XYZ file of C-alpha atoms in Angstrom:
474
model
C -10.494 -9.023 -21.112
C -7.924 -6.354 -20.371
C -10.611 -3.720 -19.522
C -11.831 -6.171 -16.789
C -7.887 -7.341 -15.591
C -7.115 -3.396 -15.598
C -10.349 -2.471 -13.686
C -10.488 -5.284 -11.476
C -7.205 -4.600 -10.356
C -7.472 -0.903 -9.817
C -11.012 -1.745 -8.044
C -8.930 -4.564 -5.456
C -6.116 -1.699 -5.219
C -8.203 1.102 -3.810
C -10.421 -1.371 -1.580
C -7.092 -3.235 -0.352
C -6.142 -0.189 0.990
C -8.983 1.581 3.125
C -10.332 -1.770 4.313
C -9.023 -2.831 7.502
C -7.525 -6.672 7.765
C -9.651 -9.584 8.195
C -8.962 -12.021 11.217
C -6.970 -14.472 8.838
C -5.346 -11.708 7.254
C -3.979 -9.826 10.631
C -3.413 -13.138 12.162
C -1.323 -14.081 8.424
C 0.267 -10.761 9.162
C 2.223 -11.680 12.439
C 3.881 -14.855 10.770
C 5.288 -12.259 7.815
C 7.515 -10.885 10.999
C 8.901 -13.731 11.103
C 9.702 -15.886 7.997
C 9.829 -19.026 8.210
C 9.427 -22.810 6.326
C 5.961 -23.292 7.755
C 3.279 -22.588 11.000
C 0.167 -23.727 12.389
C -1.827 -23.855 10.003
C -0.435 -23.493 6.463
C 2.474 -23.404 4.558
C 4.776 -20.238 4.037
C 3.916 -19.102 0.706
C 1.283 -16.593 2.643
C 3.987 -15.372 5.070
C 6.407 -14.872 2.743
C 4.339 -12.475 0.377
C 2.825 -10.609 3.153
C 6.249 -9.733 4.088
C 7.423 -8.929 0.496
C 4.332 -6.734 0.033
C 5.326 -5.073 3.503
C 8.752 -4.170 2.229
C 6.952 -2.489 -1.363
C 3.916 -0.824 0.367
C 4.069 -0.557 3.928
C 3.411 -2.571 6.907
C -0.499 -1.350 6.518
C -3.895 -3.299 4.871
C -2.830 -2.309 1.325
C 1.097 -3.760 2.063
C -0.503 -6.938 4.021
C -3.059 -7.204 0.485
C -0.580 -6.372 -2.320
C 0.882 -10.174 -3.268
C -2.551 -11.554 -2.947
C -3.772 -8.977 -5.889
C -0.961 -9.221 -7.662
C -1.587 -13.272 -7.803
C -5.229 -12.848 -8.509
C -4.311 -10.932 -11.242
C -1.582 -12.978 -12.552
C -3.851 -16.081 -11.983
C -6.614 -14.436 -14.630
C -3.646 -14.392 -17.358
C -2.719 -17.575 -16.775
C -6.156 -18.929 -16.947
C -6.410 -17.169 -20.463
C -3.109 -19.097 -21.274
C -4.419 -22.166 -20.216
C -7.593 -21.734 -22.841
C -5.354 -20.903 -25.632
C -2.736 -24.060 -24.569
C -5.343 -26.596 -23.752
C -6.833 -25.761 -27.432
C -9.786 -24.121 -26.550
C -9.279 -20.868 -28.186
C -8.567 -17.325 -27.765
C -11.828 -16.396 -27.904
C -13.400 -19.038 -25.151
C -9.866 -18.511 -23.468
C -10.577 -14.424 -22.896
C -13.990 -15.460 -21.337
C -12.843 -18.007 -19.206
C -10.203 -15.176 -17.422
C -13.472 -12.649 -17.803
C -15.950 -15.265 -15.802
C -13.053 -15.937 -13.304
C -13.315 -12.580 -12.058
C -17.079 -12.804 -12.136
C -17.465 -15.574 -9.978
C -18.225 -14.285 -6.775
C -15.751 -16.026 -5.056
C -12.692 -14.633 -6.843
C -14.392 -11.356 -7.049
C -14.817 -10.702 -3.731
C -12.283 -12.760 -2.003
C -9.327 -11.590 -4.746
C -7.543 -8.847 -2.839
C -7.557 -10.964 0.244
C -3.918 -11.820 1.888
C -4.825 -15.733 2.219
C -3.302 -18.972 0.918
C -5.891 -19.247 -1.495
C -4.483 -16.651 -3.990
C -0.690 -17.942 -4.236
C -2.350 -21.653 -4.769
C -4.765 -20.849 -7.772
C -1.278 -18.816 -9.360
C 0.931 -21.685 -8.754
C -1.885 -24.229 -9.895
C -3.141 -22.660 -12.802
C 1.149 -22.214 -13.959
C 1.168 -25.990 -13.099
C -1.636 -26.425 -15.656
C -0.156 -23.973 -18.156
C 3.764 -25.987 -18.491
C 2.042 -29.051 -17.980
C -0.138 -28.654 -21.233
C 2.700 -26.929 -23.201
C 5.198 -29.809 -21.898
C 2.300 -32.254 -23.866
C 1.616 -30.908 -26.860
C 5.074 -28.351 -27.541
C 7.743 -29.388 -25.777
C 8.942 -31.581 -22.587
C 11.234 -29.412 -21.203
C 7.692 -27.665 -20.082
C 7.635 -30.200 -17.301
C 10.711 -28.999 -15.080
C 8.123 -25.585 -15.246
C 5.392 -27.581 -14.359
C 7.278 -29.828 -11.365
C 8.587 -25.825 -10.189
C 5.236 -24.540 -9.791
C 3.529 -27.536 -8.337
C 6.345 -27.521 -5.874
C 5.600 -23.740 -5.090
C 1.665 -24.613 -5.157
C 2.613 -27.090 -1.854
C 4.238 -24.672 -0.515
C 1.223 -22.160 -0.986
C -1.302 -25.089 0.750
C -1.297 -28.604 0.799
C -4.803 -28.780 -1.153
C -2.057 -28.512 -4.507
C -0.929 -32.228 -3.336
C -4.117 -32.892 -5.615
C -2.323 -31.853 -8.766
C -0.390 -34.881 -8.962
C -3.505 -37.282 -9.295
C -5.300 -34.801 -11.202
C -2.170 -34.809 -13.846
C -1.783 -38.054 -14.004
C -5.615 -38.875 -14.331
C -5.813 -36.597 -17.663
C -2.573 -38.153 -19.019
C -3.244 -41.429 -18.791
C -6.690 -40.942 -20.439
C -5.093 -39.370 -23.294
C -2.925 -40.726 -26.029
C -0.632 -38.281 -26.169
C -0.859 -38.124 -22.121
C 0.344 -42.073 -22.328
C 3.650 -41.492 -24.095
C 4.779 -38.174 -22.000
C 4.085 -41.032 -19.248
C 6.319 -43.294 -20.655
C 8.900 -40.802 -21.080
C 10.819 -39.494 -17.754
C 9.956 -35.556 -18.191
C 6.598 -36.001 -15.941
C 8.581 -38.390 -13.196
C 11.317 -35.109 -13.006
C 8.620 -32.900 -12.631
C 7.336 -35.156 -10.046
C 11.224 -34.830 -8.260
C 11.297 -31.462 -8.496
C 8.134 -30.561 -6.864
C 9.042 -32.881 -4.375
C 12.268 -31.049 -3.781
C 10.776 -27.810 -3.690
C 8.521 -28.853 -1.098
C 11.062 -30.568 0.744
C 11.768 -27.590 3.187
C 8.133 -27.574 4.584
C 8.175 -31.416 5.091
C 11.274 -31.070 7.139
C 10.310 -28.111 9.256
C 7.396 -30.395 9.916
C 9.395 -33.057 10.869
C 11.039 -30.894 12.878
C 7.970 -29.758 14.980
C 5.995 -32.610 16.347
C 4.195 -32.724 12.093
C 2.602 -29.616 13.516
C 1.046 -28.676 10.224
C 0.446 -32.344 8.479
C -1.329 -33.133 11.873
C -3.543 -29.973 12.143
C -4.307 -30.170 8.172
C -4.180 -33.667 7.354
C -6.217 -34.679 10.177
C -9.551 -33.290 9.041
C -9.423 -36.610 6.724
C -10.498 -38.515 9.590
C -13.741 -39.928 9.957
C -15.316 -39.555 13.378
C -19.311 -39.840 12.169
C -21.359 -39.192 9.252
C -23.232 -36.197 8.074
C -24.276 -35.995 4.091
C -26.192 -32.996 4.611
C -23.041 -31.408 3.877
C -22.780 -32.237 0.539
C -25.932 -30.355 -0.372
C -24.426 -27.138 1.962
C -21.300 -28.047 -0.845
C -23.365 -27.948 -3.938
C -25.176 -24.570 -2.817
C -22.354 -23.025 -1.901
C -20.470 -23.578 -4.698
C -22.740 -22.804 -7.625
C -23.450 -19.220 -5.140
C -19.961 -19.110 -4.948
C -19.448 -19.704 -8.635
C -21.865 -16.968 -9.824
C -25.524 -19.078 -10.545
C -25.329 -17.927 -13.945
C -21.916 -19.361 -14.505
C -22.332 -22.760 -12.650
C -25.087 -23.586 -15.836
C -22.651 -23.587 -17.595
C -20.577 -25.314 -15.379
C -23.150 -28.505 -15.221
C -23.509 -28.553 -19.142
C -19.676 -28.639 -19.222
C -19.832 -31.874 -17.119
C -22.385 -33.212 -18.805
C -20.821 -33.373 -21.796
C -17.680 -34.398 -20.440
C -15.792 -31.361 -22.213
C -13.547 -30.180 -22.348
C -12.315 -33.749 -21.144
C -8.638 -32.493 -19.708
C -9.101 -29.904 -17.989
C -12.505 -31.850 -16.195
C -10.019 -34.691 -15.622
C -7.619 -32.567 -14.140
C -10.163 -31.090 -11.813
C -11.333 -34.522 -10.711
C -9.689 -36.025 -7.368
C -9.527 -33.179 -5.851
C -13.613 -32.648 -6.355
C -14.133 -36.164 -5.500
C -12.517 -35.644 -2.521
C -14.239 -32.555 -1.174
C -17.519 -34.512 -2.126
C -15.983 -37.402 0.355
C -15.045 -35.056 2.775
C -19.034 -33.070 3.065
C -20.237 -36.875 3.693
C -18.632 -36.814 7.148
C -17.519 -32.546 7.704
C -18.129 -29.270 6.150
C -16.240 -28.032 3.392
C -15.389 -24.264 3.670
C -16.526 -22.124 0.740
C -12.796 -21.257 -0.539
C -11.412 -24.371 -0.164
C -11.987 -25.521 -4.207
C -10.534 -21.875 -5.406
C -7.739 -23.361 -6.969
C -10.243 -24.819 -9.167
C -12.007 -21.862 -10.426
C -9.742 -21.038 -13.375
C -10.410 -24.133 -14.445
C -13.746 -24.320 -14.166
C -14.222 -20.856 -15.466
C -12.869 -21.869 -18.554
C -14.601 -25.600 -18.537
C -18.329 -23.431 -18.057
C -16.915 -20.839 -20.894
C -16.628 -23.760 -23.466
C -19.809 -25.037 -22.787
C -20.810 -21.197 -22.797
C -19.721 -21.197 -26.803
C -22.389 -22.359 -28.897
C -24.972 -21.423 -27.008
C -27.787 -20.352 -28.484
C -31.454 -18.718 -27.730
C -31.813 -18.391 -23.619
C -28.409 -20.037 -23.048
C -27.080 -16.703 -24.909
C -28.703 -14.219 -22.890
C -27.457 -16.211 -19.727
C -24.150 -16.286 -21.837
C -24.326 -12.463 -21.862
C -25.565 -11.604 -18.209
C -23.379 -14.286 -16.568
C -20.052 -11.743 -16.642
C -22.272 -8.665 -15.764
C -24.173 -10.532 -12.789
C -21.014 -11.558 -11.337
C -18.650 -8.472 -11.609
C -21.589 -5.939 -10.791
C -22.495 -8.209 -7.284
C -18.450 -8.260 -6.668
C -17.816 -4.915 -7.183
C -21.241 -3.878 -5.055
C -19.943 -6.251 -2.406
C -16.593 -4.942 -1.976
C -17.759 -1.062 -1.903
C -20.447 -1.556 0.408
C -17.932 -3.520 3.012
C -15.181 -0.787 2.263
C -17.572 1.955 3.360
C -17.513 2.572 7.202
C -20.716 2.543 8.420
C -21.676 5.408 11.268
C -23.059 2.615 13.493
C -26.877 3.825 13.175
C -28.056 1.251 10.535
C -30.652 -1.010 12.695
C -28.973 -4.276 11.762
C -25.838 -6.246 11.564
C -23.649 -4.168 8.719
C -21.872 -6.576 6.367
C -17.918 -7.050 7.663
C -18.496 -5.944 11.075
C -15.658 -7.851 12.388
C -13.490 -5.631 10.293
C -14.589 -2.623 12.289
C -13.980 -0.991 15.721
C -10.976 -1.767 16.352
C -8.735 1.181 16.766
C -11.307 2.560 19.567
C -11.989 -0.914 20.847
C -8.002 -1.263 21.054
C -7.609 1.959 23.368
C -10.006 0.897 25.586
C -8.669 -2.579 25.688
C -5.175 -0.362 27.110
C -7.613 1.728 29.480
C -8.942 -1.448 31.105
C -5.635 -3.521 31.287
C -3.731 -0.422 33.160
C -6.463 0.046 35.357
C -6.821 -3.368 36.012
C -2.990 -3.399 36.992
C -2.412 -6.131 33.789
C 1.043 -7.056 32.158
C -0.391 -8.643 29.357
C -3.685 -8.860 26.911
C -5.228 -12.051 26.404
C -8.263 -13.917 24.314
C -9.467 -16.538 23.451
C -9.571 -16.644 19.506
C -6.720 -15.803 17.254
C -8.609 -13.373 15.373
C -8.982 -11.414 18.534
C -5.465 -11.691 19.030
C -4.436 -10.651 15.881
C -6.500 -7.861 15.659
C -5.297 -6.507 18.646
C -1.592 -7.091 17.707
C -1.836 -4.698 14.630
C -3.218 -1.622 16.632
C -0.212 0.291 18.713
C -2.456 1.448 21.261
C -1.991 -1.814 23.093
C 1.392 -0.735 24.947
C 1.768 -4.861 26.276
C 2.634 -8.184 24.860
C -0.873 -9.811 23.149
C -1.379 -13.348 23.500
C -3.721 -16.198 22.465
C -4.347 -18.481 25.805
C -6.202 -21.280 24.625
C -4.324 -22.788 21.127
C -0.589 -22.155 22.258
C 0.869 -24.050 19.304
C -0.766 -21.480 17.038
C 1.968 -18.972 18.123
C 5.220 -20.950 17.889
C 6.461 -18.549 15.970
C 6.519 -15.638 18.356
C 9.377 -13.410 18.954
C 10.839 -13.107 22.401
C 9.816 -9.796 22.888
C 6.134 -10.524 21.901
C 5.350 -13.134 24.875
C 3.818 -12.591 27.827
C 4.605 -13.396 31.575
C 2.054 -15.560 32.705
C 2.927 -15.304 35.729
C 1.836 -11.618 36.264
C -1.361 -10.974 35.931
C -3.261 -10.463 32.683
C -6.398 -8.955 31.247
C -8.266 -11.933 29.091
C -10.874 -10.826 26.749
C -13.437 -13.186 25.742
C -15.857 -13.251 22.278
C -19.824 -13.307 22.913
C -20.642 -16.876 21.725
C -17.899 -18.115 22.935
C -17.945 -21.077 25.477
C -14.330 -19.966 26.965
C -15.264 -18.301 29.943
C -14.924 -21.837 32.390
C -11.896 -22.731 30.792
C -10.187 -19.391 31.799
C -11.575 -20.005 35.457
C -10.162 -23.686 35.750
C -6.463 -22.454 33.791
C -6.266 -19.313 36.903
C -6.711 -19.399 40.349
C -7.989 -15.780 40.783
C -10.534 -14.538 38.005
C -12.308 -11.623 38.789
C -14.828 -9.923 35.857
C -14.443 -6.342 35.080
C -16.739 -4.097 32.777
C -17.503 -5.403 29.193
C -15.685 -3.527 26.180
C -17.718 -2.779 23.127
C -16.152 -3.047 19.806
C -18.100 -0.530 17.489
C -21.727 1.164 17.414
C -25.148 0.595 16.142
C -26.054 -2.804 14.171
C -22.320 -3.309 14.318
C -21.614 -3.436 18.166
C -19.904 -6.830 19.595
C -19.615 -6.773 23.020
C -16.742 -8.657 24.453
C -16.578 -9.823 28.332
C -13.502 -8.729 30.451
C -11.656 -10.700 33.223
C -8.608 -9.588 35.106
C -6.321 -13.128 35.942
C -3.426 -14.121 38.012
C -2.377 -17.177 39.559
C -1.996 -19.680 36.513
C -3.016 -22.973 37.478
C -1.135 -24.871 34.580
C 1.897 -23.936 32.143
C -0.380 -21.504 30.005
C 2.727 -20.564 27.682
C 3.497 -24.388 26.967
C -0.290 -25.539 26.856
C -2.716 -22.896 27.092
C -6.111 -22.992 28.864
C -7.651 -25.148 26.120
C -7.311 -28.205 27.146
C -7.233 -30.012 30.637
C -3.145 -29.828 30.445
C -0.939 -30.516 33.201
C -1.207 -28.240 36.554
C 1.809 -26.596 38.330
C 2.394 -27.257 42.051
């Protein structure tokens, strides 16, 4: 177990750091400049580490990366803790953290600077006072109400620990008297507290967050193919080998806790691929848990269910460790097909002749369509003019002064291939003329983005974008 921690981490170190940012990452990246209670989309937990990595290791990938490692790593201790508290054993314990690191997910997606890594730490430290608060001591549960607190915070997926808590305690005997007793309800208090901040900077702004997050609940039509796309996904996701042992676990029911724990919040992702896709990450909070659910199973196994039990760790960490080489290598653009991470590529070049175009097109600003595009283009210094997103305004409440853009000048709007945008910018400006098409690396990995040159805003762009219909200016 501490051969794979120490080699895992030195593997995400050196990868973090000659990898350039994802979309999500760069666009995580701008809201460190500015810390605040919450944004758009998440919580602040991501913000916050970005910028605390920044300060230890430079605003650069490996800086941007560093708190997500660091919580991936942390997160594989804990999960060994866990085993050992929840009774399991050291043994089943060490191969639980092992198999978390050889799921694919957590393999490949460990270094990344997303909400996803702060959430499975703060979860799987939830688990780890919760169990101790049980079966050692209650003052555990002021631990446990801390890091649930500080799992909200990370993304609101955590609200599922509550239920999850309560759903294993009140199936268990001594799970009914910590209920009786007021520990659990503190816990309950203090998580609320902690959380507190983000509900009020919500309140704040229009529930920007609860409304963008929490409204995916809603039910506009059905579509159960989903739930198959869930299922696939998740046993790829989980390592094939692993998710055997994963289905034994549940059908045995054991180890009965930790399954009980895990149980609204799978119920509800199996709701939710009835009516909308579920993204791959979204149950990675889970997989420390589950890792050490498919490890018990993986215990007594005996004849084929041993050799599984012995490939499942080397499946896994060989296919991460493959993956993440093969997307930090740069590729010389002469492979005949689509290289793997080709959105992380071509952007330093792609940036300068982003600046080329926009001087000679006479533009005081950079525009697009997508965030990632925006984001990309925000963390490359070639761009000497503000960079803004035109169509989802809101997603950029947090800007700084100095980082908008006059609308009322013209700009230089650059616009995906795929994407349906190109009418919108027409209708939101009154003069739109095309100029040449940029292309963003070489080879198998060229994306060609199309180029307009804009003035005359029809609308308010910088309260409500070119999105949506919005009202017009006289």
């Amino acid at each position: 177990m501490a051969a794979v921690i120490a080699g895992t981490l030195a593997l995400r170190l050196v990868i973090a750091a000659v990898t350039p940012l994802t979309e999500d990452e760069a666009y995580y990246r701008l809201w460190s400049f500015r810390p605040d209670l919450g944004y758009y989309d998440h919580p602040p937990m991501v913000a916050w580490l970005i910028w605390a990595g920044r300060q230890v290791a430079g605003d650069k990938p490996l800086g941007v990366r560093l708190g997500a490692i660091l919580s991936t790593t942390l997160t594989t201790l804990l999960t060994f803790d866990l085993g050992r508290v929840a009774g399991l054993g050291e043994r089943v314990a060490a191969r639980g953290a092992i198999w978390l690191n050889a799921t694919i997910l957590v393999g490949v997606g460990g270094l990344l600077a997303v909400p996803d890594a702060e959430n499975g730490l703060f979860w799987t430290a939830t688990l780890c006072c919760a169990f101790r608060a049980v079966r050692r001591h209650p003052a555990w549960w002021l631990g446990a109400g801390f890091a649930a607190g500080l799992a909200c915070l990370s993304k609101y997926s955590a609200l599922f620990l509550g239920p999850g808590l309560v759903f294993w305690l009140a199936g268990a005997r001594d799970g009914r008297r910590a209920l009786a007793t007021p520990w659990p309800w503190l816990a309950a208090a203090i998580a609320a507290a902690v959380f507190a901040p983000n509900v009020a900077w919500n309140a704040a702004h229009g529930w920007l967050t609860f409304n963008r997050q929490f409204g995916r609940v809603r039910v506009d039509g059905w579509a159960p193919g989903y739930l198959i796309k869930l299922v696939v996904d998740q046993v790829l996701l989980l390592n094939p080998l692993i998710a055997v042992f994963l289905g034994l676990s549940v059908r045995r029911l054991s180890p009965a806790p930790l399954l009980a724990i895990c149980a609204p919040y799978v119920l509800y992702l199996a709701f939710h691929s009835l009516h909308d896709e579920v993204q791959g990450q979204w149950p990675a909070p889970l997989y420390p848990t589950l890792a050490l659910c498919a490890a018990a199973a993986a215990e007594r196994a005996s004849g084929w269910l041993a050799r599984l039990r012995t490939a499942a760790p080397w499946l896994g960490l060989a296919c991460a460790g493959a993956t993440l080489i093969v997307v930090a290598a740069a590729s010389d653009g002469r492979l005949a097909y689509p290289v793997p991470a080709r959105d992380l590529r071509g952007w330093p070049a792609f940036a300068a002749g982003v600046e080329r175009a926009r001087i000679g097109a006479g533009a005081a600003w950079v525009g697009g369509t997508d965030y990632g595009i925006v984001a990309e283009l925000a963390d490359w210094p070639a761009i000497k003019a503000p960079v803004a997103e035109v169509f989802e305004r809101e997603r950029y409440s947090f800007e700084l002064p100095a980082a908008r853009a006059d609308f009322s000048r013209p700009g230089l709007i650059l616009v995906p291939p795929r994407d349906g945008g190109e009418p919108q910018v027409r209708s939101c400006f009154a003069h739109v003329t095309p100029l040449p098409e940029i292309d963003r690396g070489q080879g198998g990995a060229t994306v060609r983005y199309r180029v307009f040159r804009v003035s005359g805003p029809r609308r308010d762009v910088e309260r409500s974008g070119c999105g949506d219909p919005g009202p017009r200016l006289p």
